[in-house]
PDB file of C-alpha atoms in Angstrom:
ATOM      1  CA  UNK V1075       0.231  -0.132   0.282  1.00  0.00           C
ATOM      2  CA  UNK V1076       3.170   2.164   0.329  1.00  0.00           C
ATOM      3  CA  UNK V1077       4.450   1.040  -3.479  1.00  0.00           C
ATOM      4  CA  UNK V1078       3.331   3.424  -5.882  1.00  0.00           C
ATOM      5  CA  UNK V1079       4.095   3.291 -10.154  1.00  0.00           C
ATOM      6  CA  UNK V1080       4.415   6.504 -12.453  1.00  0.00           C
ATOM      7  CA  UNK V1081       5.547   4.927 -15.583  1.00  0.00           C
ATOM      8  CA  UNK V1082       8.503   6.075 -18.092  1.00  0.00           C
ATOM      9  CA  UNK V1083       6.894   8.541 -21.033  1.00  0.00           C
ATOM     10  CA  UNK V1084       8.154  11.294 -23.340  1.00  0.00           C
ATOM     11  CA  UNK V1085       7.607  14.788 -23.324  1.00  0.00           C
ATOM     12  CA  UNK V1086       5.231  15.742 -26.269  1.00  0.00           C
ATOM     13  CA  UNK V1087       5.413  19.285 -27.033  1.00  0.00           C
ATOM     14  CA  UNK V1088       9.267  18.399 -27.043  1.00  0.00           C
ATOM     15  CA  UNK V1089       8.444  15.528 -29.705  1.00  0.00           C
ATOM     16  CA  UNK V1090       6.107  17.452 -31.718  1.00  0.00           C
ATOM     17  CA  UNK V1091       8.595  20.846 -31.414  1.00  0.00           C
ATOM     18  CA  UNK V1092      11.409  18.432 -32.878  1.00  0.00           C
ATOM     19  CA  UNK V1093       9.736  16.489 -35.343  1.00  0.00           C
ATOM     20  CA  UNK V1094       8.678  19.819 -37.404  1.00  0.00           C
ATOM     21  CA  UNK V1095      11.773  21.455 -36.697  1.00  0.00           C
ATOM     22  CA  UNK V1096      14.587  19.223 -36.803  1.00  0.00           C
ATOM     23  CA  UNK V1097      15.011  17.393 -40.636  1.00  0.00           C
ATOM     24  CA  UNK V1098      16.990  15.578 -42.149  1.00  0.00           C
ATOM     25  CA  UNK V1099      17.560  15.402 -45.621  1.00  0.00           C
ATOM     26  CA  UNK V1100      17.783  12.434 -46.857  1.00  0.00           C
ATOM     27  CA  UNK V1101      16.543  10.208 -49.598  1.00  0.00           C
ATOM     28  CA  UNK V1102      16.251   6.423 -47.839  1.00  0.00           C
ATOM     29  CA  UNK V1103      13.983   7.860 -45.234  1.00  0.00           C
ATOM     30  CA  UNK V1104      12.162  10.407 -48.314  1.00  0.00           C
ATOM     31  CA  UNK V1105      11.535   7.210 -50.575  1.00  0.00           C
ATOM     32  CA  UNK V1106       8.026   6.583 -51.211  1.00  0.00           C
ATOM     33  CA  UNK V1107       8.775   3.501 -52.536  1.00  0.00           C
ATOM     34  CA  UNK V1108       9.946   1.656 -50.429  1.00  0.00           C
ATOM     35  CA  UNK V1109       8.392   0.262 -47.361  1.00  0.00           C
ATOM     36  CA  UNK V1110      10.744   1.668 -44.759  1.00  0.00           C
ATOM     37  CA  UNK V1111      11.096  -0.452 -41.267  1.00  0.00           C
ATOM     38  CA  UNK V1112      13.230   1.667 -38.751  1.00  0.00           C
ATOM     39  CA  UNK V1113      15.622   0.899 -35.341  1.00  0.00           C
ATOM     40  CA  UNK V1114      16.763   3.671 -33.642  1.00  0.00           C
ATOM     41  CA  UNK V1115      19.024   2.823 -30.840  1.00  0.00           C
ATOM     42  CA  UNK V1116      21.638   1.068 -29.287  1.00  0.00           C
ATOM     43  CA  UNK V1117      23.836  -1.842 -32.058  1.00  0.00           C
ATOM     44  CA  UNK V1118      24.891  -4.119 -29.278  1.00  0.00           C
ATOM     45  CA  UNK V1119      24.559  -7.704 -28.362  1.00  0.00           C
ATOM     46  CA  UNK V1120      21.688  -7.107 -26.048  1.00  0.00           C
ATOM     47  CA  UNK V1121      19.872  -4.449 -28.867  1.00  0.00           C
ATOM     48  CA  UNK V1122      20.433  -8.248 -31.180  1.00  0.00           C
ATOM     49  CA  UNK V1123      20.009  -6.545 -34.222  1.00  0.00           C
ATOM     50  CA  UNK V1124      21.356  -9.870 -36.314  1.00  0.00           C
ATOM     51  CA  UNK V1125      18.171 -10.675 -35.805  1.00  0.00           C
ATOM     52  CA  UNK V1126      16.874  -7.601 -37.965  1.00  0.00           C
ATOM     53  CA  UNK V1127      19.486  -8.252 -40.542  1.00  0.00           C
ATOM     54  CA  UNK V1128      18.579 -11.822 -40.531  1.00  0.00           C
ATOM     55  CA  UNK V1129      15.226 -11.577 -41.520  1.00  0.00           C
ATOM     56  CA  UNK V1130      16.202  -8.719 -44.002  1.00  0.00           C
ATOM     57  CA  UNK V1131      17.840 -11.909 -45.261  1.00  0.00           C
ATOM     58  CA  UNK V1132      15.020 -13.831 -45.417  1.00  0.00           C
ATOM     59  CA  UNK V1133      13.231 -11.432 -46.970  1.00  0.00           C
ATOM     60  CA  UNK V1134      15.937 -10.734 -49.593  1.00  0.00           C
ATOM     61  CA  UNK V1135      15.911 -14.418 -50.311  1.00  0.00           C
ATOM     62  CA  UNK V1136      12.067 -15.328 -50.634  1.00  0.00           C
ATOM     63  CA  UNK V1137      10.136 -12.341 -51.348  1.00  0.00           C
ATOM     64  CA  UNK V1138      12.458  -9.726 -52.939  1.00  0.00           C
ATOM     65  CA  UNK V1139       9.839  -7.018 -51.191  1.00  0.00           C
ATOM     66  CA  UNK V1140       9.769  -3.423 -51.416  1.00  0.00           C
ATOM     67  CA  UNK V1141      11.244  -3.852 -47.772  1.00  0.00           C
ATOM     68  CA  UNK V1142      14.279  -1.789 -46.602  1.00  0.00           C
ATOM     69  CA  UNK V1143      15.563  -1.528 -43.540  1.00  0.00           C
ATOM     70  CA  UNK V1144      16.892   1.784 -41.671  1.00  0.00           C
ATOM     71  CA  UNK V1145      19.573   1.503 -39.510  1.00  0.00           C
ATOM     72  CA  UNK V1146      20.146   4.829 -37.302  1.00  0.00           C
ATOM     73  CA  UNK V1147      22.192   4.019 -34.127  1.00  0.00           C
ATOM     74  CA  UNK V1148      25.796   2.950 -33.746  1.00  0.00           C
ATOM     75  CA  UNK V1149      27.589   0.172 -31.049  1.00  0.00           C
ATOM     76  CA  UNK V1150      30.285  -1.807 -30.376  1.00  0.00           C
ATOM     77  CA  UNK V1151      28.764  -4.922 -33.512  1.00  0.00           C
ATOM     78  CA  UNK V1152      28.013  -2.267 -35.934  1.00  0.00           C
ATOM     79  CA  UNK V1153      31.047  -2.796 -38.556  1.00  0.00           C
ATOM     80  CA  UNK V1154      30.255  -6.425 -37.814  1.00  0.00           C
ATOM     81  CA  UNK V1155      26.886  -6.139 -39.123  1.00  0.00           C
ATOM     82  CA  UNK V1156      27.891  -4.442 -41.772  1.00  0.00           C
ATOM     83  CA  UNK V1157      30.238  -6.130 -42.875  1.00  0.00           C
ATOM     84  CA  UNK V1158      28.201  -9.106 -42.959  1.00  0.00           C
ATOM     85  CA  UNK V1159      25.610  -7.192 -45.030  1.00  0.00           C
ATOM     86  CA  UNK V1160      28.204  -6.753 -47.753  1.00  0.00           C
ATOM     87  CA  UNK V1161      29.816 -10.361 -47.853  1.00  0.00           C
ATOM     88  CA  UNK V1162      25.792 -11.469 -47.494  1.00  0.00           C
ATOM     89  CA  UNK V1163      25.013  -9.524 -50.557  1.00  0.00           C
ATOM     90  CA  UNK V1164      22.203  -8.047 -47.503  1.00  0.00           C
ATOM     91  CA  UNK V1165      21.043  -4.708 -49.722  1.00  0.00           C
ATOM     92  CA  UNK V1166      18.000  -3.964 -48.376  1.00  0.00           C
ATOM     93  CA  UNK V1167      19.692  -3.024 -45.142  1.00  0.00           C
ATOM     94  CA  UNK V1168      21.632   0.364 -44.469  1.00  0.00           C
ATOM     95  CA  UNK V1169      23.270   1.407 -41.495  1.00  0.00           C
ATOM     96  CA  UNK V1170      22.574   5.137 -40.983  1.00  0.00           C
ATOM     97  CA  UNK V1171      24.893   6.356 -38.622  1.00  0.00           C
ATOM     98  CA  UNK V1172      25.070   7.930 -35.665  1.00  0.00           C
ATOM     99  CA  UNK V1173      23.020  11.463 -34.682  1.00  0.00           C
ATOM    100  CA  UNK V1174      21.493  14.225 -32.461  1.00  0.00           C
ATOM    101  CA  UNK V1175      18.749  12.660 -30.499  1.00  0.00           C
ATOM    102  CA  UNK V1176      16.444  15.386 -31.374  1.00  0.00           C
ATOM    103  CA  UNK V1177      16.316  14.240 -35.320  1.00  0.00           C
ATOM    104  CA  UNK V1178      14.817  11.164 -34.031  1.00  0.00           C
ATOM    105  CA  UNK V1179      11.359  12.609 -33.995  1.00  0.00           C
ATOM    106  CA  UNK V1180      11.376  13.491 -37.662  1.00  0.00           C
ATOM    107  CA  UNK V1181      13.134  10.296 -38.074  1.00  0.00           C
ATOM    108  CA  UNK V1182      10.695   7.837 -36.766  1.00  0.00           C
ATOM    109  CA  UNK V1183       7.634   9.371 -37.671  1.00  0.00           C
ATOM    110  CA  UNK V1184       9.222   9.054 -41.394  1.00  0.00           C
ATOM    111  CA  UNK V1185       9.176   5.119 -41.338  1.00  0.00           C
ATOM    112  CA  UNK V1186       6.584   3.010 -42.013  1.00  0.00           C
ATOM    113  CA  UNK V1187       6.963   0.522 -38.893  1.00  0.00           C
ATOM    114  CA  UNK V1188       9.663   1.073 -35.871  1.00  0.00           C
ATOM    115  CA  UNK V1189      10.942  -2.162 -34.700  1.00  0.00           C
ATOM    116  CA  UNK V1190      11.912  -2.832 -30.838  1.00  0.00           C
ATOM    117  CA  UNK V1191      14.315  -5.151 -31.320  1.00  0.00           C
ATOM    118  CA  UNK V1192      16.244  -6.867 -27.945  1.00  0.00           C
ATOM    119  CA  UNK V1193      17.693  -9.771 -27.673  1.00  0.00           C
ATOM    120  CA  UNK V1194      15.124 -12.459 -25.029  1.00  0.00           C
ATOM    121  CA  UNK V1195      15.696 -12.141 -21.649  1.00  0.00           C
ATOM    122  CA  UNK V1196      13.658 -13.391 -18.140  1.00  0.00           C
ATOM    123  CA  UNK V1197      13.971  -9.856 -17.141  1.00  0.00           C
ATOM    124  CA  UNK V1198      10.873  -8.802 -19.749  1.00  0.00           C
ATOM    125  CA  UNK V1199       8.589 -11.130 -17.330  1.00  0.00           C
ATOM    126  CA  UNK V1200       8.870  -7.968 -15.504  1.00  0.00           C
ATOM    127  CA  UNK V1201       8.210  -5.611 -18.396  1.00  0.00           C
ATOM    128  CA  UNK V1202       9.927  -2.838 -20.169  1.00  0.00           C
ATOM    129  CA  UNK V1203       9.808   0.943 -20.567  1.00  0.00           C
ATOM    130  CA  UNK V1204      11.999   1.905 -23.178  1.00  0.00           C
ATOM    131  CA  UNK V1205      12.584   5.115 -24.262  1.00  0.00           C
ATOM    132  CA  UNK V1206      12.443   4.610 -27.726  1.00  0.00           C
ATOM    133  CA  UNK V1207       8.944   2.762 -27.190  1.00  0.00           C
ATOM    134  CA  UNK V1208       7.093   6.240 -26.116  1.00  0.00           C
ATOM    135  CA  UNK V1209       9.588   7.673 -28.889  1.00  0.00           C
ATOM    136  CA  UNK V1210       7.622   5.450 -31.571  1.00  0.00           C
ATOM    137  CA  UNK V1211       4.456   5.984 -29.923  1.00  0.00           C
ATOM    138  CA  UNK V1212       4.237   9.615 -29.900  1.00  0.00           C
ATOM    139  CA  UNK V1213       5.416   8.961 -34.202  1.00  0.00           C
ATOM    140  CA  UNK V1214       1.980   7.677 -34.677  1.00  0.00           C
ATOM    141  CA  UNK V1215       3.283   4.400 -36.424  1.00  0.00           C
ATOM    142  CA  UNK V1216       2.985   0.722 -35.913  1.00  0.00           C
ATOM    143  CA  UNK V1217       5.600  -1.006 -33.518  1.00  0.00           C
ATOM    144  CA  UNK V1218       7.059  -4.195 -34.468  1.00  0.00           C
ATOM    145  CA  UNK V1219       8.611  -5.443 -30.656  1.00  0.00           C
ATOM    146  CA  UNK V1220      10.628  -8.804 -30.957  1.00  0.00           C
ATOM    147  CA  UNK V1221      10.285  -9.419 -27.287  1.00  0.00           C
ATOM    148  CA  UNK V1222       7.858 -11.352 -25.285  1.00  0.00           C
ATOM    149  CA  UNK V1223       7.214  -8.753 -22.272  1.00  0.00           C
ATOM    150  CA  UNK V1224       5.104  -9.527 -18.963  1.00  0.00           C
ATOM    151  CA  UNK V1225       3.759  -5.588 -18.935  1.00  0.00           C
ATOM    152  CA  UNK V1226       3.201  -4.639 -22.923  1.00  0.00           C
ATOM    153  CA  UNK V1227       2.179  -1.494 -23.708  1.00  0.00           C
ATOM    154  CA  UNK V1228       2.651  -2.440 -27.473  1.00  0.00           C
ATOM    155  CA  UNK V1229      -0.553  -4.672 -26.811  1.00  0.00           C
ATOM    156  CA  UNK V1230      -2.492  -3.026 -24.045  1.00  0.00           C
ATOM    157  CA  UNK V1231      -2.925  -0.227 -26.839  1.00  0.00           C
ATOM    158  CA  UNK V1232      -3.219  -2.472 -29.751  1.00  0.00           C
ATOM    159  CA  UNK V1233      -0.311  -0.272 -30.900  1.00  0.00           C
ATOM    160  CA  UNK V1234       1.434  -2.947 -32.945  1.00  0.00           C
ATOM    161  CA  UNK V1235       2.255  -6.851 -32.691  1.00  0.00           C
ATOM    162  CA  UNK V1236       5.058  -8.271 -29.807  1.00  0.00           C
ATOM    163  CA  UNK V1237       6.444 -11.420 -30.921  1.00  0.00           C
ATOM    164  CA  UNK V1238       6.815 -15.034 -29.066  1.00  0.00           C
ATOM    165  CA  UNK V1239       8.822 -15.900 -31.637  1.00  0.00           C
ATOM    166  CA  UNK V1240      12.389 -15.308 -32.521  1.00  0.00           C
ATOM    167  CA  UNK V1241      13.373 -16.690 -35.846  1.00  0.00           C
ATOM    168  CA  UNK V1242      14.451 -14.372 -38.493  1.00  0.00           C
ATOM    169  CA  UNK V1243      12.440 -16.210 -40.993  1.00  0.00           C
ATOM    170  CA  UNK V1244       8.992 -15.841 -38.644  1.00  0.00           C
ATOM    171  CA  UNK V1245      10.591 -12.008 -37.955  1.00  0.00           C
ATOM    172  CA  UNK V1246      10.570 -11.592 -41.461  1.00  0.00           C
ATOM    173  CA  UNK V1247       7.146 -13.409 -42.655  1.00  0.00           C
ATOM    174  CA  UNK V1248       4.848 -10.574 -40.071  1.00  0.00           C
ATOM    175  CA  UNK V1249       6.992  -7.814 -41.443  1.00  0.00           C
ATOM    176  CA  UNK V1250       5.326  -8.748 -45.260  1.00  0.00           C
ATOM    177  CA  UNK V1251       2.587  -8.949 -43.703  1.00  0.00           C
ATOM    178  CA  UNK V1252       2.193  -5.265 -41.605  1.00  0.00           C
ATOM    179  CA  UNK V1253       3.311  -3.929 -45.268  1.00  0.00           C
ATOM    180  CA  UNK V1254       0.519  -5.329 -46.875  1.00  0.00           C
ATOM    181  CA  UNK V1255      -1.642  -4.890 -44.459  1.00  0.00           C
ATOM    182  CA  UNK V1256      -5.059  -3.046 -45.506  1.00  0.00           C
ATOM    183  CA  UNK V1257      -4.476   0.768 -45.676  1.00  0.00           C
ATOM    184  CA  UNK V1258      -7.573   0.704 -42.673  1.00  0.00           C
ATOM    185  CA  UNK V1259      -5.987  -1.817 -40.432  1.00  0.00           C
ATOM    186  CA  UNK V1260      -2.832  -0.143 -40.563  1.00  0.00           C
ATOM    187  CA  UNK V1261      -4.309   3.395 -40.119  1.00  0.00           C
ATOM    188  CA  UNK V1262      -6.173   1.798 -36.319  1.00  0.00           C
ATOM    189  CA  UNK V1263      -2.498   0.955 -35.426  1.00  0.00           C
ATOM    190  CA  UNK V1264      -1.561   4.499 -36.353  1.00  0.00           C
ATOM    191  CA  UNK V1265      -3.900   5.843 -34.273  1.00  0.00           C
ATOM    192  CA  UNK V1266      -3.699   3.668 -31.844  1.00  0.00           C
ATOM    193  CA  UNK V1267       0.224   4.269 -30.875  1.00  0.00           C
ATOM    194  CA  UNK V1268      -0.391   8.255 -31.000  1.00  0.00           C
ATOM    195  CA  UNK V1269      -3.656   7.495 -28.474  1.00  0.00           C
ATOM    196  CA  UNK V1270      -1.487   5.673 -26.506  1.00  0.00           C
ATOM    197  CA  UNK V1271       1.173   7.829 -26.012  1.00  0.00           C
ATOM    198  CA  UNK V1272      -1.315  10.396 -24.459  1.00  0.00           C
ATOM    199  CA  UNK V1273      -0.760   8.441 -21.046  1.00  0.00           C
ATOM    200  CA  UNK V1274       3.068   8.643 -21.213  1.00  0.00           C
ATOM    201  CA  UNK V1275       3.277  12.483 -21.941  1.00  0.00           C
ATOM    202  CA  UNK V1276       5.424  13.102 -18.667  1.00  0.00           C
ATOM    203  CA  UNK V1277       2.885  16.530 -17.998  1.00  0.00           C
ATOM    204  CA  UNK V1278      -0.228  13.551 -16.968  1.00  0.00           C
ATOM    205  CA  UNK V1279       3.265  11.659 -14.752  1.00  0.00           C
ATOM    206  CA  UNK V1280       3.676  14.527 -12.926  1.00  0.00           C
ATOM    207  CA  UNK V1281       0.196  14.728 -12.446  1.00  0.00           C
ATOM    208  CA  UNK V1282      -0.528  11.461 -11.040  1.00  0.00           C
ATOM    209  CA  UNK V1283       3.178  11.885  -8.838  1.00  0.00           C
ATOM    210  CA  UNK V1284       1.440  15.382  -7.308  1.00  0.00           C
ATOM    211  CA  UNK V1285      -1.434  13.122  -6.848  1.00  0.00           C
ATOM    212  CA  UNK V1286       0.177  10.667  -4.959  1.00  0.00           C
ATOM    213  CA  UNK V1287       2.442  13.466  -2.945  1.00  0.00           C
ATOM    214  CA  UNK V1288      -0.913  15.342  -1.961  1.00  0.00           C
ATOM    215  CA  UNK V1289      -2.420  12.048  -1.107  1.00  0.00           C
ATOM    216  CA  UNK V1290      -0.218  10.731   1.189  1.00  0.00           C
TER     217      UNK V1290
END
């Protein structure tokens, strides 16, 4: 009875301001001929970016679909994964490099699908509250989570799809399915994401904190 939970969230005013004012001139991001899957974050073992690469290869080898993977960020595994793409001819993955955080709202808002990707671990049974997840919600685009979480905001608000299978084939097939969604179903996921994030605006979370303090 003495424990309260105030969730992580996002400053929506800052997000929306940055989306409109910090714009990246990037032909891959502006490409309307390809379905763009965006990952933004660290590229390290825990982030399991190899799974995204393998899923991209599966799509390349089996569908030749107009799907492009844009990976923004940096980390210890970046050069190894880039080398793997070059050696295996995985040409639907582009490493975009690291950018200042103020550009992230524009990037994730111009994707077609944002991906929340980590290695599966027992810790996720307690849920997840990753910064990027709230930025993804604010972007009003569907989210694909490749991890199973005990407390899953994406599932709660039907803002995308959370997977229980981390095989590259399965991830690839789900991405294909999302890219083939009807406009009505796709737009519903977008609307749900932006609606959900209203509950996690720092203004709302601060009000909850004040209510807790004043009630004790």
